[in-house]
GROMACS .gro file of C-alpha atoms in nm:
model
  226
    1UNK     CA    1   3.362  13.314  16.480
    2UNK     CA    2   3.160  13.277  16.153
    3UNK     CA    3   3.479  13.113  15.992
    4UNK     CA    4   3.655  13.196  15.663
    5UNK     CA    5   3.847  12.878  15.603
    6UNK     CA    6   3.854  12.725  15.268
    7UNK     CA    7   3.597  12.445  15.235
    8UNK     CA    8   3.731  12.107  15.167
    9UNK     CA    9   3.549  11.768  15.073
   10UNK     CA   10   3.577  11.673  15.446
   11UNK     CA   11   3.371  11.971  15.545
   12UNK     CA   12   3.089  11.869  15.327
   13UNK     CA   13   3.035  11.521  15.480
   14UNK     CA   14   2.739  11.520  15.719
   15UNK     CA   15   2.754  11.354  16.049
   16UNK     CA   16   2.441  11.180  16.129
   17UNK     CA   17   2.398  11.336  16.457
   18UNK     CA   18   2.516  11.675  16.402
   19UNK     CA   19   2.274  11.936  16.287
   20UNK     CA   20   2.256  12.303  16.231
   21UNK     CA   21   1.979  12.569  16.218
   22UNK     CA   22   1.999  12.715  15.862
   23UNK     CA   23   1.908  13.061  15.737
   24UNK     CA   24   1.555  12.957  15.709
   25UNK     CA   25   1.524  12.854  16.061
   26UNK     CA   26   1.518  12.481  15.983
   27UNK     CA   27   1.729  12.185  16.125
   28UNK     CA   28   1.966  12.059  15.845
   29UNK     CA   29   2.274  11.847  15.834
   30UNK     CA   30   2.585  12.053  15.952
   31UNK     CA   31   2.796  12.092  15.656
   32UNK     CA   32   3.018  12.396  15.575
   33UNK     CA   33   2.964  12.684  15.589
   34UNK     CA   34   2.751  12.680  15.899
   35UNK     CA   35   2.710  13.051  15.890
   36UNK     CA   36   2.548  13.295  15.648
   37UNK     CA   37   2.636  13.646  15.781
   38UNK     CA   38   2.821  13.705  15.458
   39UNK     CA   39   2.712  13.487  15.165
   40UNK     CA   40   3.012  13.395  14.940
   41UNK     CA   41   3.254  13.468  15.215
   42UNK     CA   42   3.151  13.243  15.499
   43UNK     CA   43   3.363  12.924  15.513
   44UNK     CA   44   3.504  12.667  15.750
   45UNK     CA   45   3.493  12.766  16.123
   46UNK     CA   46   3.540  12.586  16.442
   47UNK     CA   47   3.187  12.490  16.536
   48UNK     CA   48   3.149  12.167  16.316
   49UNK     CA   49   3.474  12.015  16.448
   50UNK     CA   50   3.355  12.076  16.813
   51UNK     CA   51   3.016  11.926  16.745
   52UNK     CA   52   3.149  11.616  16.571
   53UNK     CA   53   3.390  11.543  16.873
   54UNK     CA   54   3.100  11.614  17.095
   55UNK     CA   55   2.881  11.369  16.924
   56UNK     CA   56   3.141  11.107  16.905
   57UNK     CA   57   3.208  11.120  17.274
   58UNK     CA   58   2.833  11.122  17.360
   59UNK     CA   59   2.676  10.851  17.108
   60UNK     CA   60   2.333  10.890  17.275
   61UNK     CA   61   2.316  11.256  17.170
   62UNK     CA   62   2.227  11.463  16.866
   63UNK     CA   63   2.417  11.792  16.854
   64UNK     CA   64   2.227  12.097  16.735
   65UNK     CA   65   2.437  12.405  16.637
   66UNK     CA   66   2.279  12.741  16.644
   67UNK     CA   67   2.502  12.981  16.445
   68UNK     CA   68   2.475  13.344  16.539
   69UNK     CA   69   2.806  13.498  16.455
   70UNK     CA   70   2.842  13.806  16.249
   71UNK     CA   71   3.181  13.859  16.093
   72UNK     CA   72   3.338  14.190  16.180
   73UNK     CA   73   3.110  14.280  16.457
   74UNK     CA   74   3.205  14.473  16.774
   75UNK     CA   75   3.045  14.424  17.113
   76UNK     CA   76   2.836  14.741  17.045
   77UNK     CA   77   2.664  14.567  16.780
   78UNK     CA   78   2.574  14.282  17.037
   79UNK     CA   79   2.372  14.523  17.247
   80UNK     CA   80   1.984  14.476  17.244
   81UNK     CA   81   1.882  14.659  16.948
   82UNK     CA   82   2.255  14.702  16.823
   83UNK     CA   83   2.301  14.738  16.441
   84UNK     CA   84   2.581  14.602  16.225
   85UNK     CA   85   2.597  14.820  15.918
   86UNK     CA   86   2.805  14.592  15.684
   87UNK     CA   87   2.564  14.299  15.709
   88UNK     CA   88   2.248  14.506  15.773
   89UNK     CA   89   2.174  14.287  16.075
   90UNK     CA   90   2.113  14.328  16.446
   91UNK     CA   91   2.339  14.054  16.598
   92UNK     CA   92   2.183  14.022  16.947
   93UNK     CA   93   1.813  14.057  16.841
   94UNK     CA   94   1.866  13.803  16.559
   95UNK     CA   95   2.048  13.567  16.781
   96UNK     CA   96   1.761  13.585  17.044
   97UNK     CA   97   1.517  13.492  16.771
   98UNK     CA   98   1.707  13.205  16.646
   99UNK     CA   99   1.765  13.070  16.995
  100UNK     CA  100   1.390  13.101  17.083
  101UNK     CA  101   1.302  12.908  16.767
  102UNK     CA  102   1.575  12.639  16.809
  103UNK     CA  103   1.566  12.570  17.183
  104UNK     CA  104   1.235  12.412  17.184
  105UNK     CA  105   1.396  12.118  17.021
  106UNK     CA  106   1.646  12.052  17.302
  107UNK     CA  107   1.864  12.199  17.573
  108UNK     CA  108   2.118  12.480  17.568
  109UNK     CA  109   2.453  12.302  17.646
  110UNK     CA  110   2.702  12.573  17.586
  111UNK     CA  111   2.808  12.883  17.415
  112UNK     CA  112   3.113  12.901  17.178
  113UNK     CA  113   3.252  13.263  17.160
  114UNK     CA  114   3.541  13.403  16.938
  115UNK     CA  115   3.515  13.767  16.883
  116UNK     CA  116   3.706  14.086  16.950
  117UNK     CA  117   3.890  14.196  16.627
  118UNK     CA  118   3.665  14.487  16.573
  119UNK     CA  119   3.702  14.598  16.941
  120UNK     CA  120   4.082  14.604  16.921
  121UNK     CA  121   4.126  14.964  16.891
  122UNK     CA  122   4.175  15.264  17.136
  123UNK     CA  123   3.817  15.369  17.112
  124UNK     CA  124   3.661  15.037  17.218
  125UNK     CA  125   3.922  14.820  17.382
  126UNK     CA  126   3.911  15.000  17.722
  127UNK     CA  127   3.554  14.901  17.777
  128UNK     CA  128   3.559  14.567  17.613
  129UNK     CA  129   3.574  14.367  17.932
  130UNK     CA  130   3.285  14.515  18.093
  131UNK     CA  131   3.063  14.500  17.782
  132UNK     CA  132   3.180  14.121  17.741
  133UNK     CA  133   3.078  14.037  18.092
  134UNK     CA  134   2.756  14.218  18.053
  135UNK     CA  135   2.665  14.028  17.736
  136UNK     CA  136   2.743  13.692  17.877
  137UNK     CA  137   2.531  13.771  18.190
  138UNK     CA  138   2.263  13.880  17.950
  139UNK     CA  139   2.280  13.557  17.753
  140UNK     CA  140   2.239  13.348  18.073
  141UNK     CA  141   1.947  13.537  18.185
  142UNK     CA  142   1.786  13.542  17.849
  143UNK     CA  143   1.816  13.172  17.802
  144UNK     CA  144   1.730  13.097  18.161
  145UNK     CA  145   2.048  12.914  18.194
  146UNK     CA  146   2.258  13.078  18.476
  147UNK     CA  147   2.537  12.837  18.469
  148UNK     CA  148   2.554  12.745  18.099
  149UNK     CA  149   2.920  12.675  18.004
  150UNK     CA  150   3.090  12.950  17.787
  151UNK     CA  151   3.408  12.857  17.590
  152UNK     CA  152   3.597  13.181  17.471
  153UNK     CA  153   3.894  13.159  17.231
  154UNK     CA  154   4.183  13.381  17.184
  155UNK     CA  155   4.237  13.607  16.892
  156UNK     CA  156   4.491  13.500  16.612
  157UNK     CA  157   4.847  13.546  16.694
  158UNK     CA  158   5.024  13.604  16.371
  159UNK     CA  159   5.380  13.732  16.351
  160UNK     CA  160   5.311  13.963  16.050
  161UNK     CA  161   5.046  14.156  16.269
  162UNK     CA  162   5.202  14.219  16.607
  163UNK     CA  163   4.951  14.304  16.887
  164UNK     CA  164   4.924  14.666  17.017
  165UNK     CA  165   4.808  14.772  17.338
  166UNK     CA  166   4.446  14.774  17.234
  167UNK     CA  167   4.452  14.405  17.123
  168UNK     CA  168   4.640  14.305  17.443
  169UNK     CA  169   4.344  14.462  17.644
  170UNK     CA  170   4.096  14.252  17.446
  171UNK     CA  171   4.318  13.942  17.507
  172UNK     CA  172   4.339  14.001  17.881
  173UNK     CA  173   3.949  14.017  17.882
  174UNK     CA  174   3.931  13.691  17.716
  175UNK     CA  175   4.202  13.502  17.918
  176UNK     CA  176   4.078  13.621  18.254
  177UNK     CA  177   3.700  13.553  18.195
  178UNK     CA  178   3.715  13.236  18.410
  179UNK     CA  179   3.853  13.468  18.692
  180UNK     CA  180   3.546  13.673  18.671
  181UNK     CA  181   3.263  13.439  18.580
  182UNK     CA  182   3.181  13.068  18.683
  183UNK     CA  183   3.173  12.784  18.431
  184UNK     CA  184   3.372  12.968  18.162
  185UNK     CA  185   3.698  12.849  17.988
  186UNK     CA  186   3.958  13.025  17.769
  187UNK     CA  187   4.105  12.852  17.474
  188UNK     CA  188   4.460  12.965  17.344
  189UNK     CA  189   4.542  13.006  16.973
  190UNK     CA  190   4.911  12.924  16.987
  191UNK     CA  191   5.052  12.808  16.665
  192UNK     CA  192   4.737  12.853  16.460
  193UNK     CA  193   4.804  13.005  16.112
  194UNK     CA  194   4.609  13.268  15.909
  195UNK     CA  195   4.487  13.174  15.564
  196UNK     CA  196   4.718  13.437  15.401
  197UNK     CA  197   4.542  13.743  15.491
  198UNK     CA  198   4.693  13.802  15.846
  199UNK     CA  199   4.342  13.815  15.978
  200UNK     CA  200   4.150  13.497  15.946
  201UNK     CA  201   4.257  13.152  16.054
  202UNK     CA  202   4.311  12.886  15.783
  203UNK     CA  203   4.080  12.587  15.760
  204UNK     CA  204   4.324  12.368  15.915
  205UNK     CA  205   4.379  12.614  16.206
  206UNK     CA  206   3.983  12.630  16.260
  207UNK     CA  207   3.959  12.253  16.274
  208UNK     CA  208   4.238  12.249  16.527
  209UNK     CA  209   4.073  12.521  16.716
  210UNK     CA  210   3.743  12.335  16.718
  211UNK     CA  211   3.929  12.044  16.869
  212UNK     CA  212   4.085  12.274  17.146
  213UNK     CA  213   3.735  12.414  17.210
  214UNK     CA  214   3.596  12.065  17.279
  215UNK     CA  215   3.881  11.960  17.495
  216UNK     CA  216   3.840  12.274  17.704
  217UNK     CA  217   3.450  12.212  17.719
  218UNK     CA  218   3.526  11.853  17.813
  219UNK     CA  219   3.758  11.961  18.093
  220UNK     CA  220   3.504  12.204  18.220
  221UNK     CA  221   3.200  11.992  18.217
  222UNK     CA  222   3.321  11.632  18.210
  223UNK     CA  223   3.356  11.392  17.925
  224UNK     CA  224   2.989  11.280  17.898
  225UNK     CA  225   2.659  11.443  17.841
  226UNK     CA  226   2.447  11.461  18.139
   0.00000   0.00000   0.00000
């Protein structure tokens, strides 16, 4: 969910109550790109739109985003001690460090998850659901937030790239998460276009996806911060 959309002027306009933890571990205005997993490639994602809509609906709140996504990572890389070779990172361990540094400034209000491309193959898709559930349970335990809302989004549905059985298994794990785990919600990607590479959403699609994530979160938790 790091985001690869083309950055426009609107993505560079800070919101006074939307911040992000930057690469140095400092709070900064949340402008694109939020992520830094792949410098020069990271672009517009869905997180900023989500956060702005949350802030606008909760005027007493400052929203803090903690970007932890690693583009192209499978769930195996999200095991404790797991390694992602192309970025030379340890996604889970790095996420834990960033969370521990940032959470002292506020309260964890939700987890936004969009991932699964790299697990959409015969070798990994059959165990994807069990690994996903274990990861989310581990997050809730590590963060001492047993009921923190989790919003999970659907992979891209692009006509040029029909889904095979592996991708369908990953999609099933996503869409049935609310049946397996409390306080979770699934967000569809119907009608969202790619940016021309048949893999990543366009900037416009990411902004719309962020809007859908917020609506789903709002429906799951209520319209105001409590």
